[in-house]
mmCIF file of C-alpha atoms in Angstrom:
data_model
loop_
_atom_site.group_PDB
_atom_site.id
_atom_site.type_symbol
_atom_site.label_atom_id
_atom_site.label_comp_id
_atom_site.label_asym_id
_atom_site.label_seq_id
_atom_site.Cartn_x
_atom_site.Cartn_y
_atom_site.Cartn_z
ATOM 1 C CA MET A 1 0.213 -0.002 -0.276
ATOM 2 C CA ALA A 2 1.427 3.447 -1.067
ATOM 3 C CA LEU A 3 1.917 6.201 1.547
ATOM 4 C CA PRO A 4 -0.707 9.336 1.521
ATOM 5 C CA VAL A 5 0.269 11.985 -0.271
ATOM 6 C CA GLN A 6 0.092 14.205 2.820
ATOM 7 C CA THR A 7 2.830 12.012 4.422
ATOM 8 C CA SER A 8 5.039 14.382 5.687
ATOM 9 C CA LEU A 9 9.048 14.006 5.623
ATOM 10 C CA LEU A 10 9.042 13.772 9.312
ATOM 11 C CA ARG A 11 6.737 11.216 9.689
ATOM 12 C CA ARG A 12 8.802 8.706 7.545
ATOM 13 C CA ILE A 13 11.748 9.752 9.373
ATOM 14 C CA ILE A 14 10.348 8.714 12.619
ATOM 15 C CA VAL A 15 9.249 5.412 10.945
ATOM 16 C CA GLY A 16 12.609 4.931 9.526
ATOM 17 C CA VAL A 17 13.992 5.574 12.756
ATOM 18 C CA ALA A 18 11.791 2.834 14.673
ATOM 19 C CA LEU A 19 12.562 0.449 12.289
ATOM 20 C CA LEU A 20 16.253 1.224 12.465
ATOM 21 C CA GLY A 21 15.877 0.430 16.281
ATOM 22 C CA VAL A 22 14.057 -2.921 15.279
ATOM 23 C CA LEU A 23 17.403 -3.710 13.096
ATOM 24 C CA LEU A 24 19.584 -2.558 16.305
ATOM 25 C CA VAL A 25 18.301 -4.771 18.931
ATOM 26 C CA THR A 26 17.682 -7.789 16.811
ATOM 27 C CA HIS A 27 21.448 -7.133 15.974
ATOM 28 C CA LEU A 28 22.155 -7.208 19.614
ATOM 29 C CA TRP A 29 19.941 -10.394 20.227
ATOM 30 C CA LEU A 30 21.846 -12.281 17.622
ATOM 31 C CA GLN A 31 25.457 -11.162 19.103
ATOM 32 C CA SER A 32 24.116 -12.100 22.636
ATOM 33 C CA LEU A 33 23.251 -15.527 21.023
ATOM 34 C CA ASN A 34 26.740 -15.852 19.851
ATOM 35 C CA GLY A 35 28.188 -14.672 23.215
ATOM 36 C CA PHE A 36 29.267 -11.601 21.971
ATOM 37 C CA ALA A 37 32.276 -13.613 20.573
ATOM 38 C CA ASN A 38 33.578 -10.455 18.091
ATOM 39 C CA GLY A 39 32.336 -7.563 20.930
ATOM 40 C CA CYS A 40 29.134 -5.988 20.335
ATOM 41 C CA SER A 41 29.223 -4.778 16.720
ATOM 42 C CA GLY A 42 30.575 -8.318 15.536
ATOM 43 C CA LEU A 43 33.406 -7.259 14.111
ATOM 44 C CA ALA A 44 36.310 -7.072 17.014
ATOM 45 C CA PRO A 45 36.103 -6.628 20.660
ATOM 46 C CA GLN A 46 38.582 -3.769 21.177
ATOM 47 C CA ILE A 47 36.261 -1.637 18.841
ATOM 48 C CA ASP A 48 33.544 -1.486 21.166
ATOM 49 C CA SER A 49 34.259 -2.431 24.638
ATOM 50 C CA PHE A 50 33.843 0.840 27.179
ATOM 51 C CA ASP A 51 34.594 -0.863 30.407
ATOM 52 C CA ILE A 52 34.812 2.285 33.241
ATOM 53 C CA THR A 53 37.183 0.085 35.229
ATOM 54 C CA ALA A 54 40.290 -1.871 34.555
ATOM 55 C CA ALA A 55 40.969 -3.333 31.120
ATOM 56 C CA PRO A 56 37.873 -5.631 30.493
ATOM 57 C CA THR A 57 37.788 -8.912 29.503
ATOM 58 C CA GLU A 58 34.763 -9.426 27.819
ATOM 59 C CA SER A 59 32.601 -6.852 25.995
ATOM 60 C CA GLY A 60 30.893 -4.309 27.493
ATOM 61 C CA CYS A 61 27.770 -5.328 25.965
ATOM 62 C CA ALA A 62 28.259 -9.216 27.326
ATOM 63 C CA THR A 63 28.738 -7.564 30.771
ATOM 64 C CA VAL A 64 25.488 -5.530 30.548
ATOM 65 C CA THR A 65 23.308 -7.793 28.818
ATOM 66 C CA SER A 66 24.356 -10.864 31.373
ATOM 67 C CA GLY A 67 24.086 -9.193 34.652
ATOM 68 C CA PRO A 68 21.609 -8.876 37.373
ATOM 69 C CA PHE A 69 19.864 -5.954 35.486
ATOM 70 C CA ALA A 70 19.199 -7.784 32.177
ATOM 71 C CA ASN A 71 16.019 -8.484 32.869
ATOM 72 C CA PHE A 72 12.949 -6.220 33.829
ATOM 73 C CA LEU A 73 9.900 -8.070 35.479
ATOM 74 C CA GLY A 74 11.318 -11.569 33.860
ATOM 75 C CA VAL A 75 11.659 -10.515 30.459
ATOM 76 C CA SER A 76 14.987 -9.676 29.100
ATOM 77 C CA ASN A 77 15.431 -6.010 28.295
ATOM 78 C CA ILE A 78 16.638 -6.966 24.589
ATOM 79 C CA LEU A 79 12.953 -8.449 24.269
ATOM 80 C CA TRP A 80 11.365 -4.862 25.846
ATOM 81 C CA GLY A 81 13.387 -3.116 23.028
ATOM 82 C CA PHE A 82 12.128 -5.481 20.014
ATOM 83 C CA LEU A 83 8.849 -4.714 21.493
ATOM 84 C CA PHE A 84 8.851 -1.262 21.934
ATOM 85 C CA TYR A 85 10.468 -0.743 18.422
ATOM 86 C CA GLY A 86 7.963 -2.866 16.561
ATOM 87 C CA LEU A 87 4.932 -1.448 18.256
ATOM 88 C CA LEU A 88 6.423 2.352 17.777
ATOM 89 C CA SER A 89 6.653 1.199 14.065
ATOM 90 C CA VAL A 90 3.309 -0.542 14.263
ATOM 91 C CA LEU A 91 1.812 2.946 15.171
ATOM 92 C CA ARG A 92 3.465 5.287 12.966
ATOM 93 C CA LEU A 93 2.613 3.312 10.210
ATOM 94 C CA ALA A 94 -0.996 2.918 11.148
ATOM 95 C CA TYR A 95 -1.156 6.553 11.666
ATOM 96 C CA THR A 96 0.382 7.126 8.400
ATOM 97 C CA ALA A 97 -2.224 4.959 6.867
ATOM 98 C CA THR A 98 -5.319 6.281 8.837
ATOM 99 C CA ALA A 99 -4.178 9.761 9.921
ATOM 100 C CA ASN A 100 -6.181 8.855 13.365
ATOM 101 C CA ASP A 101 -4.739 11.366 15.713
ATOM 102 C CA ARG A 102 -4.935 8.758 18.550
ATOM 103 C CA LEU A 103 -1.991 6.750 17.161
ATOM 104 C CA ARG A 104 0.260 9.637 16.798
ATOM 105 C CA LEU A 105 -0.541 10.686 20.520
ATOM 106 C CA ALA A 106 0.002 6.738 21.502
ATOM 107 C CA SER A 107 3.304 6.679 19.715
ATOM 108 C CA PHE A 108 4.362 10.229 21.526
ATOM 109 C CA GLY A 109 3.566 8.598 24.906
ATOM 110 C CA LEU A 110 5.451 5.471 24.217
ATOM 111 C CA ALA A 111 8.583 7.530 22.965
ATOM 112 C CA GLY A 112 8.473 9.115 26.369
ATOM 113 C CA ILE A 113 8.063 6.091 28.443
ATOM 114 C CA GLY A 114 11.063 4.921 26.129
ATOM 115 C CA LEU A 115 13.130 7.554 26.965
ATOM 116 C CA GLY A 116 12.164 7.414 30.931
ATOM 117 C CA TYR A 117 13.538 3.454 30.582
ATOM 118 C CA SER A 118 16.526 4.379 28.320
ATOM 119 C CA GLY A 119 17.474 6.916 30.692
ATOM 120 C CA TYR A 120 17.362 4.522 33.735
ATOM 121 C CA LEU A 121 19.330 1.663 31.990
ATOM 122 C CA VAL A 122 21.926 4.357 31.014
ATOM 123 C CA TYR A 123 22.242 5.372 34.658
ATOM 124 C CA LEU A 124 22.374 1.797 35.319
ATOM 125 C CA GLN A 125 25.240 1.159 32.942
ATOM 126 C CA ALA A 126 27.240 4.424 34.452
ATOM 127 C CA VAL A 127 26.944 4.044 37.892
ATOM 128 C CA VAL A 128 25.901 0.441 38.832
ATOM 129 C CA ILE A 129 27.408 -1.732 36.516
ATOM 130 C CA LYS A 130 30.193 0.598 35.505
ATOM 131 C CA SER A 131 30.509 -0.785 32.067
ATOM 132 C CA PHE A 132 28.691 0.340 29.002
ATOM 133 C CA CYS A 133 27.306 -1.545 25.664
ATOM 134 C CA ALA A 134 27.659 0.378 22.715
ATOM 135 C CA LEU A 135 24.856 -1.061 20.774
ATOM 136 C CA CYS A 136 22.574 -0.287 24.253
ATOM 137 C CA MET A 137 23.769 3.385 24.129
ATOM 138 C CA THR A 138 23.123 3.439 20.294
ATOM 139 C CA SER A 139 19.614 2.322 21.364
ATOM 140 C CA ALA A 140 19.271 5.051 23.885
ATOM 141 C CA ALA A 141 20.359 7.718 21.148
ATOM 142 C CA LEU A 142 17.624 6.208 18.887
ATOM 143 C CA VAL A 143 14.829 6.543 21.488
ATOM 144 C CA THR A 144 16.301 10.163 22.497
ATOM 145 C CA THR A 145 16.205 10.829 18.588
ATOM 146 C CA LEU A 146 12.298 9.550 18.509
ATOM 147 C CA LEU A 147 11.089 11.525 21.064
ATOM 148 C CA ILE A 148 12.657 14.728 19.705
ATOM 149 C CA LEU A 149 10.965 14.040 16.259
ATOM 150 C CA HIS A 150 7.845 13.485 18.071
ATOM 151 C CA VAL A 151 8.055 16.720 19.794
ATOM 152 C CA LEU A 152 8.902 18.674 16.702
ATOM 153 C CA GLU A 153 6.169 17.008 14.778
ATOM 154 C CA HIS A 154 3.625 17.938 17.979
#
């Protein structure tokens, strides 16, 4: 189905960033299944291991995604991220197709919740875990971008 003519560039960018988030979280999940053998990016461990303490023996992503804060309500944060980006994508595509303003407001609220939770996860990485996951930080940047785009649209 083709997008309506009135679909603005900003709406398309929001959908694109949300779909990029789906890809990012999928990559994080695949790397976690691989045990982060080649770091978060899958290229080399030296590229993306950001441990605040001494020289790390494993990827920052492995430290963050396997620790005690890797789950919320018994569900992996990776799955929560996938559900977040997937739902946001669906809401935005449905809004683009129907122009139902409730869908836009729902995606705006979801982006706000996502930013709050991402902020909490960044805090955990910086203060509690003392190790950063490059993919998790990229996801936090995407969530921030999504909220800014929603504010600009609003």
